[in-house]
Coordinates of C-alpha atoms in Angstrom, one line a residue:
X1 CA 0.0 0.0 0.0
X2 CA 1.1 3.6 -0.9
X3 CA 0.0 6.0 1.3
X4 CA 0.9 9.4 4.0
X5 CA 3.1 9.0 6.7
X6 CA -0.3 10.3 8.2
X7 CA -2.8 7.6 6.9
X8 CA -2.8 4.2 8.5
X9 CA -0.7 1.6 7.6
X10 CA -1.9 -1.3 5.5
X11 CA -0.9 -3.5 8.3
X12 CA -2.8 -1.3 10.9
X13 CA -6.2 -1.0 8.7
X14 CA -5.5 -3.8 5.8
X15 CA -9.3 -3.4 4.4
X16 CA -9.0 0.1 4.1
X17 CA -8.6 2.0 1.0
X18 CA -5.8 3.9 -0.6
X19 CA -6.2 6.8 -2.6
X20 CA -2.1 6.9 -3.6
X21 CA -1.6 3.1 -4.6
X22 CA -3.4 2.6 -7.9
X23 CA -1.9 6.1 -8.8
X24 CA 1.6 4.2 -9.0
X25 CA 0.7 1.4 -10.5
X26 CA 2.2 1.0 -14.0
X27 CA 2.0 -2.0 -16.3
X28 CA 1.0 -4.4 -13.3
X29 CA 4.1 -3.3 -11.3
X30 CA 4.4 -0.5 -8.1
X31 CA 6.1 1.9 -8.8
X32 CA 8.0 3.5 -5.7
X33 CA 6.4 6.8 -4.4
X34 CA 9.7 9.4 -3.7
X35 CA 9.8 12.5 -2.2
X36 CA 12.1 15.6 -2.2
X37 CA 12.2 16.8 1.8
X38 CA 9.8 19.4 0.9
X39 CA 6.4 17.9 1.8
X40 CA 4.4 19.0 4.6
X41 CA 5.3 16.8 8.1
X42 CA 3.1 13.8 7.6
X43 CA 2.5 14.1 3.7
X44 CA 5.5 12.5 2.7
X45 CA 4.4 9.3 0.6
X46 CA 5.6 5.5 2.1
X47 CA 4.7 2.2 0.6
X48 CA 4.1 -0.4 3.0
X49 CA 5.5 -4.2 2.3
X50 CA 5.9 -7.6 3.5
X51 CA 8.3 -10.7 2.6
X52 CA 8.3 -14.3 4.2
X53 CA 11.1 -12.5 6.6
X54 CA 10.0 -8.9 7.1
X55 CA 7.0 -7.2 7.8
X56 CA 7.7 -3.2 7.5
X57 CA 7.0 0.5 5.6
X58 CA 9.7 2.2 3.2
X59 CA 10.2 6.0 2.5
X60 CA 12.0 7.3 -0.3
X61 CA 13.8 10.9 -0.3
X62 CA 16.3 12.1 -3.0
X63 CA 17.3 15.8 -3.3
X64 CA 15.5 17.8 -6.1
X65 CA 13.1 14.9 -7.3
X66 CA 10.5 16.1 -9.4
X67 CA 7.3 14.8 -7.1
X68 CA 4.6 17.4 -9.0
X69 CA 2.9 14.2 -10.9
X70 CA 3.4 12.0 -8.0
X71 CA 1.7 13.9 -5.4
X72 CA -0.6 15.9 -7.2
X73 CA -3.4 16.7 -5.6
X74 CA -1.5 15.6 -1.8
X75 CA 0.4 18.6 -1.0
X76 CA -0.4 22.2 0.1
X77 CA -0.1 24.7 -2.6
X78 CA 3.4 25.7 -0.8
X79 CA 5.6 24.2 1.7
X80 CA 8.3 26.3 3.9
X81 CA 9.7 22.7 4.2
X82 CA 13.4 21.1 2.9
X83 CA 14.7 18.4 4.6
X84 CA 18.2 18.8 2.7
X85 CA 18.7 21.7 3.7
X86 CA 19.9 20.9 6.9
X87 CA 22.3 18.4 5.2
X88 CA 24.7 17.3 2.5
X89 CA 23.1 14.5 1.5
X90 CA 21.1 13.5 -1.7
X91 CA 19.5 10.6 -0.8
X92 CA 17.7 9.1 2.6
X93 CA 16.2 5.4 3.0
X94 CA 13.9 5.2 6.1
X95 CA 13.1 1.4 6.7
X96 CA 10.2 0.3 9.9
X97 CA 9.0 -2.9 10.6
X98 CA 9.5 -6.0 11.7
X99 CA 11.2 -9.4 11.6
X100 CA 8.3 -12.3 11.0
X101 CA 10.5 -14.9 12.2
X102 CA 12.3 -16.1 15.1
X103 CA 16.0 -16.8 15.7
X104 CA 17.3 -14.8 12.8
X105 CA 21.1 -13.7 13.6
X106 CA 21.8 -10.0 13.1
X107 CA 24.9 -10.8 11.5
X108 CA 23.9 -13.1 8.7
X109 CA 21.9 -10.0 7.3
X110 CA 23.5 -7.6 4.5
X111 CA 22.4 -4.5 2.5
X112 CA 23.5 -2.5 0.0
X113 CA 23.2 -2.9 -4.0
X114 CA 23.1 -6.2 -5.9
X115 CA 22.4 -6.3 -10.1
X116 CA 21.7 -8.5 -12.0
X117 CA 24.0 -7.9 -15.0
X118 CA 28.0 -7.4 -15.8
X119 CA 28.5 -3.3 -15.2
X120 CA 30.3 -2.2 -19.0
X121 CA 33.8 -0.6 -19.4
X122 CA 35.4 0.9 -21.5
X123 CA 37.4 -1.4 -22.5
X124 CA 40.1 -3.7 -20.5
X125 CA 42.4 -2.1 -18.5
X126 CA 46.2 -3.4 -16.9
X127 CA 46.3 -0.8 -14.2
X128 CA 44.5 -2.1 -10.7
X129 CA 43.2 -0.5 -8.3
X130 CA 46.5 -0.2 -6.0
X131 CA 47.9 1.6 -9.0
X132 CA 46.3 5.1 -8.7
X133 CA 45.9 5.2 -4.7
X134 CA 49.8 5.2 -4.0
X135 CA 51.8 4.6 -7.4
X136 CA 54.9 6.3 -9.2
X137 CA 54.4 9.7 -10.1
X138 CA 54.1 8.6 -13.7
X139 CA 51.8 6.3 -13.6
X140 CA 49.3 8.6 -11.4
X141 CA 50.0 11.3 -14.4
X142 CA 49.1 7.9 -16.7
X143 CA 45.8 7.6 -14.9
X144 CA 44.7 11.8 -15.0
X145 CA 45.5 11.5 -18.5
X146 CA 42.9 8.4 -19.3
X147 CA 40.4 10.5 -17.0
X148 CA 40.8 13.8 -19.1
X149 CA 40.0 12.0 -22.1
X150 CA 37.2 9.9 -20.5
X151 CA 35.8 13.3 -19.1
X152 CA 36.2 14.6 -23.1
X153 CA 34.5 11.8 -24.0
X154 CA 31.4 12.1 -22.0
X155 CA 30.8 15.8 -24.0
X156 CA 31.8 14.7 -27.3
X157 CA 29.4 11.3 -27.3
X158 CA 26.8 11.8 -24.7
X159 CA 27.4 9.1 -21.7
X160 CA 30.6 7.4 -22.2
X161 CA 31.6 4.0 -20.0
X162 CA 34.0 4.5 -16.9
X163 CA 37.2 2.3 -17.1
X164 CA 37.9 -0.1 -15.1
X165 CA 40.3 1.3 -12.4
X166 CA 37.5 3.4 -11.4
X167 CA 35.5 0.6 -10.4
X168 CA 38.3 -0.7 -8.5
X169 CA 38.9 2.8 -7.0
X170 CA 35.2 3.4 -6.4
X171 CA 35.1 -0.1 -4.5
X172 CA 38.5 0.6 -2.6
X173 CA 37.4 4.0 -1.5
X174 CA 34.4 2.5 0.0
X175 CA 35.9 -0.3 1.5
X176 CA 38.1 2.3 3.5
X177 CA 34.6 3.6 5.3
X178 CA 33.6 -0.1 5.9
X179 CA 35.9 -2.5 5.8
X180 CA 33.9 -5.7 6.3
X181 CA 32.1 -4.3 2.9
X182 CA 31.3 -7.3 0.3
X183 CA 31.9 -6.0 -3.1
X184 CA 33.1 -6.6 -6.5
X185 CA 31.8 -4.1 -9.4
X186 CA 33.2 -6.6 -11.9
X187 CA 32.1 -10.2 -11.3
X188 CA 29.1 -11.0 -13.2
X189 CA 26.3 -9.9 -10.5
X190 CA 28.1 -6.4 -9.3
X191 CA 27.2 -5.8 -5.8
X192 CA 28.9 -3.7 -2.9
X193 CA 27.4 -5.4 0.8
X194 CA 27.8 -4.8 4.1
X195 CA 26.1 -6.2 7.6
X196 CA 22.9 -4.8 7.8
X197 CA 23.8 -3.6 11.7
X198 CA 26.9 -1.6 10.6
X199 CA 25.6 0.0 7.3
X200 CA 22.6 1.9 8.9
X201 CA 23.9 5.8 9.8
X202 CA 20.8 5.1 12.6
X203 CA 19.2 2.2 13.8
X204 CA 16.9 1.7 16.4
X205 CA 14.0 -0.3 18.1
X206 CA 11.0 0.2 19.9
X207 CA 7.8 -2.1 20.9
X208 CA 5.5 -2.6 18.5
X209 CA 3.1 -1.1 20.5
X210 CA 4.9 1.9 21.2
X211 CA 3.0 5.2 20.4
X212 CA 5.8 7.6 21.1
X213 CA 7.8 6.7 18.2
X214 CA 9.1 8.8 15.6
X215 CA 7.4 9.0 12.6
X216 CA 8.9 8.0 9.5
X217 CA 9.5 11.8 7.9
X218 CA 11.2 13.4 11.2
X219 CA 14.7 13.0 12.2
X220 CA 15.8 10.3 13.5
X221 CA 18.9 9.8 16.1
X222 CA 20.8 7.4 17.6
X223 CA 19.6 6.5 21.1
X224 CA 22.5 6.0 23.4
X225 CA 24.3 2.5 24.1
X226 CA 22.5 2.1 27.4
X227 CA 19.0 2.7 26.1
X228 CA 16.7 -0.5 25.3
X229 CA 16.0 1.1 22.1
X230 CA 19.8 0.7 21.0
X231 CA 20.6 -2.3 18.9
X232 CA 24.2 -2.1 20.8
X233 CA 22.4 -2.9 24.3
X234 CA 22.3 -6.5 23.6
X235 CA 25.6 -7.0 22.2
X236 CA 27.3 -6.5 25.9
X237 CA 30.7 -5.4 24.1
X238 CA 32.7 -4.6 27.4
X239 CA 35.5 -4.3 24.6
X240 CA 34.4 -1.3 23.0
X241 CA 35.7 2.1 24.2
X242 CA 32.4 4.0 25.1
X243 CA 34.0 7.6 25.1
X244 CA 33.0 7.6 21.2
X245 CA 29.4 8.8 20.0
X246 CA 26.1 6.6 19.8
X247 CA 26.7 5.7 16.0
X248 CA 30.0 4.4 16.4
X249 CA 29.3 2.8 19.9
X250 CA 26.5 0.2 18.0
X251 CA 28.7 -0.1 14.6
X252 CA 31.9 -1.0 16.8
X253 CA 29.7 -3.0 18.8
X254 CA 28.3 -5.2 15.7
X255 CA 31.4 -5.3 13.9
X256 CA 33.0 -7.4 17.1
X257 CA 30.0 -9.8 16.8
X258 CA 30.1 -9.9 12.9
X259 CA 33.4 -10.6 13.3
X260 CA 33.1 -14.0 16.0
X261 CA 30.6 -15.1 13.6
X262 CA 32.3 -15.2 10.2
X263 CA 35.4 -16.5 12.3
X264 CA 33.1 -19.5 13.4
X265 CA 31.8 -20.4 9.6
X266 CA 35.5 -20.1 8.5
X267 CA 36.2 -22.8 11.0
X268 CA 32.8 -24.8 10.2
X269 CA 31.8 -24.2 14.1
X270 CA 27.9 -24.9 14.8
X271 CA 27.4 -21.5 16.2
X272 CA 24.1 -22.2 17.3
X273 CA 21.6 -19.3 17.8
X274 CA 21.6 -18.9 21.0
X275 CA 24.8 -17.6 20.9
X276 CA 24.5 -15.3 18.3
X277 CA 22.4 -12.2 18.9
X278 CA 18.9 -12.1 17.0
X279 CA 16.2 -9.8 15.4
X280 CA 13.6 -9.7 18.5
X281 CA 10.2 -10.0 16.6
X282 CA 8.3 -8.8 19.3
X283 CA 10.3 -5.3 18.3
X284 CA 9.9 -2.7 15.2
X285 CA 13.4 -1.7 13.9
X286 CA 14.3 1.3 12.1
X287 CA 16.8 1.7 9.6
X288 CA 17.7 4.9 8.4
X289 CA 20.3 5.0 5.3
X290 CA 22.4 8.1 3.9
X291 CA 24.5 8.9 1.1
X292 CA 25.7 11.8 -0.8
X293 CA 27.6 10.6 -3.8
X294 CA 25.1 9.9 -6.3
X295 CA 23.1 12.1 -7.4
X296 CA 20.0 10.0 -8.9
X297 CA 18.5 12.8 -10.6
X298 CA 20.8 12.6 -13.3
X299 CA 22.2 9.0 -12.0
X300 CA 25.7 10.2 -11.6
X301 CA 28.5 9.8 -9.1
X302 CA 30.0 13.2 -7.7
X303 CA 34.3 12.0 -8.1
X304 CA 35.2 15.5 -6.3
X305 CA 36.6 18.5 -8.2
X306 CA 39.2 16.7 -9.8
X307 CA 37.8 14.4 -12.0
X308 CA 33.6 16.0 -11.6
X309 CA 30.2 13.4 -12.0
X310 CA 30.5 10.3 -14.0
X311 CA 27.4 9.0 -15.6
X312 CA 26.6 5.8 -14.4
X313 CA 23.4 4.8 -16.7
X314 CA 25.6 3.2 -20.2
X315 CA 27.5 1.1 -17.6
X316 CA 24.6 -0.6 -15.6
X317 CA 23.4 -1.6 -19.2
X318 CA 19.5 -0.8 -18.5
X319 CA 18.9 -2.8 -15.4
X320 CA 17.7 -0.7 -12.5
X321 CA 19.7 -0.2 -9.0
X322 CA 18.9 -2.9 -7.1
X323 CA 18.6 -1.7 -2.9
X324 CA 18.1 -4.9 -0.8
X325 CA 18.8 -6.4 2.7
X326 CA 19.1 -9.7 3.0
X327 CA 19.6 -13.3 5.0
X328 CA 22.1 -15.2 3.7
X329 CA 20.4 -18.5 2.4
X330 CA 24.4 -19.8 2.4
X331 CA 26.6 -19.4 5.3
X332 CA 29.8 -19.6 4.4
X333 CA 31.1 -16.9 5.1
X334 CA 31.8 -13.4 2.4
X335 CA 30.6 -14.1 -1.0
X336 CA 34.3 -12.3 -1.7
X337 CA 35.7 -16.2 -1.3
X338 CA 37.4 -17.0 -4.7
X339 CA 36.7 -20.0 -4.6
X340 CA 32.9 -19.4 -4.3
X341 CA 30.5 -18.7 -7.4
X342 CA 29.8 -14.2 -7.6
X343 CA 26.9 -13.4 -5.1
X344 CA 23.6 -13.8 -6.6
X345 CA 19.7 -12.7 -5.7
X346 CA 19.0 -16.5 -5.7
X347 CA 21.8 -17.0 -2.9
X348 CA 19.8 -14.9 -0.3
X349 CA 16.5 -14.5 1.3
X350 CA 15.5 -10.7 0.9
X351 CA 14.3 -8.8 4.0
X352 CA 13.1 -6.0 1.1
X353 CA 13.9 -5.2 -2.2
X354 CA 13.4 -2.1 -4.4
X355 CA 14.6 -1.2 -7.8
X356 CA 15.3 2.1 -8.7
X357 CA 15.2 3.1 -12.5
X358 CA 16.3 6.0 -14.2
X359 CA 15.3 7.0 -17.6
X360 CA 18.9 6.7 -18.6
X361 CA 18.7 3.4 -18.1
X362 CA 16.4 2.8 -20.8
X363 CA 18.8 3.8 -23.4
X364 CA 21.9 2.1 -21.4
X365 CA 20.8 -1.4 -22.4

């Protein structure tokens, strides 16, 4: 169901109508409701959903989205509202619900972007990753000079295809802000993953009963590491430093327990669930997720002043951008095993799953 963060959810009031939901549907298929930041409090659009894991409701922001078809007819005439302009951001993911089954570890759960498809280059490339983050002099001169003619490229011939090393670089870079990321931008289903519990910039819970809670278009913070509401209050890390700040206190937290638990499928230990910390689900978790790299307007990735935004829609070769969380159907530890077949969507069980398309896609097929 599509609806306000003011109307009833569908799992609240499942009889009762929607006025939003056939208003997205196209060709048999939902299409996501998203919203700039400048609706009114409580007339932001959310689509509520279920899978055989997850029970929850989605909102959708991205800076500068054109919403005047999609909430026609749902918004005041004007709004002294903009949710991005409080921060540098361009994009905001706001996940509530909860888990529909028991005993399912925290850690064996994973977000973040999976396709379908082989990303396109242009063309092979010799020089690695390692190469242009800590080379010779010359060979970082090598790699400005294939990146002023890609950057010629994209003006001469419309959107041209990255090469390689930037896939590597792009994957490196983000590996450095969280280094039990999953990814491989050139295996043949691209992904970049990373635990579920870590990869949230807030994450929270409350009882499902709770009215208090915050709704879904407010900001949302971290509740401290001593709070029932913090994910971190049942991990009972007495190794983690707590002089650091909410966010990091529950990321440092996980990572310690992520850690023990791929340690013990490496070793083939039967880690039983009791041992491992699981989704309570007698609780509603919220996920909130940030970024400010892409800008999905124009489906480009901001590469700083040096080298400026790189199309992306020619190289994802018109499949959409796949967000999902996810249990692991196979426990064996990263997918990043070389010896193990590239990550699939068969190879997990999706907590949610949302495709974002971009008419650049279309034509990048």
């Amino acid at each position: 169901r599509i609806r306000r963060v003011a109307d009833p959810s569908y799992f609240n009031a499942p009889t009762e109508p929607s006025d939003f939901t056939n208003k997205f549907i196209i060709s048999g298929k939902v299409q996501l409701p998203i919203n700039n930041g400048k609706e009114e409090p409580r007339h932001s659009l959310v689509i509520d959903f279920e899978t055989p894991i997850f029970a929850g409701t989605c909102m959708f922001r991205i800076r500068d989205s054109d919403t005047s078809t999609s909430h026609k007819n749902t918004q005041p005439v004007s709004t002294g509202q903009n949710y991005f302009a409080k921060f540098n951001r361009k994009f905001q993911m706001v996940i509530r619900g909860r888990f529909l089954l028991p005993d399912v570890i925290m850690a064996d759960c994973i977000t973040g972007m999976l396709l379908d498809k082989r990303l396109a280059t242009a063309g092979s490339s010799s020089t690695t990753c390692s190469e242009s983050f800590g080379c010779p002099d010359v060979e970082v001169a090598s790699q400005n000079a294939k990146m002023s003619r890609f950057r010629k490229s994209k003006h001469d011939k419309g959107e041209s295809l990255p090469p390689k090393w930037v896939l590597r670089a792009v994957v490196k870079v983000a590996g450095f802000f969280s280094p039990r990321m999953d990814a491989d931008l050139e295996c043949a289903h691209p992904r970049i993953l990373s635990p579920l519990c870590s990869s949230a910039q807030t994450a929270y819970l409350t009882k499902t009963a709770d009215k208090s809670k915050t709704p879904l278009d407010e900001i949302h913070s971290e509740p401290t590491p001593d709070s029932y509401a913090s994910l971190a209050h049942s991990l009972n890390k007495a190794a983690v430093k707590k002089n650091i700040n909410a966010v990091q206190y529950r990321k440092r937290s996980f990572d310690a327990v992520y850690d023990e638990r791929m340690l013990s499928l490496k070793h083939n230990s039967n880690q039983s669930g009791s041992s491992c910390p699981c989704f309570d689900p007698d609780a509603e978790y919220t996920f909130e997720f940030l970024q400010h790299l892409v800008d999905y307007n124009e489906l480009s990735l901001d590469m700083g002043m040096a080298f400026g935004k790189m199309k992306l829609g020619a190289a994802i070769r018109g499949q959409p951008i796949r967000f999902i969380a996810a249990l692991r159907s196979d426990t064996k530890g990263k997918s990043g095993d070389p010896s193990s077949p590239p990550l699939a969507l068969k190879h997990v069980k999706c907590l949610w799953s949302f495709d974002l398309w971009h008419e650049s896609l279309y034509t990048g097929g």
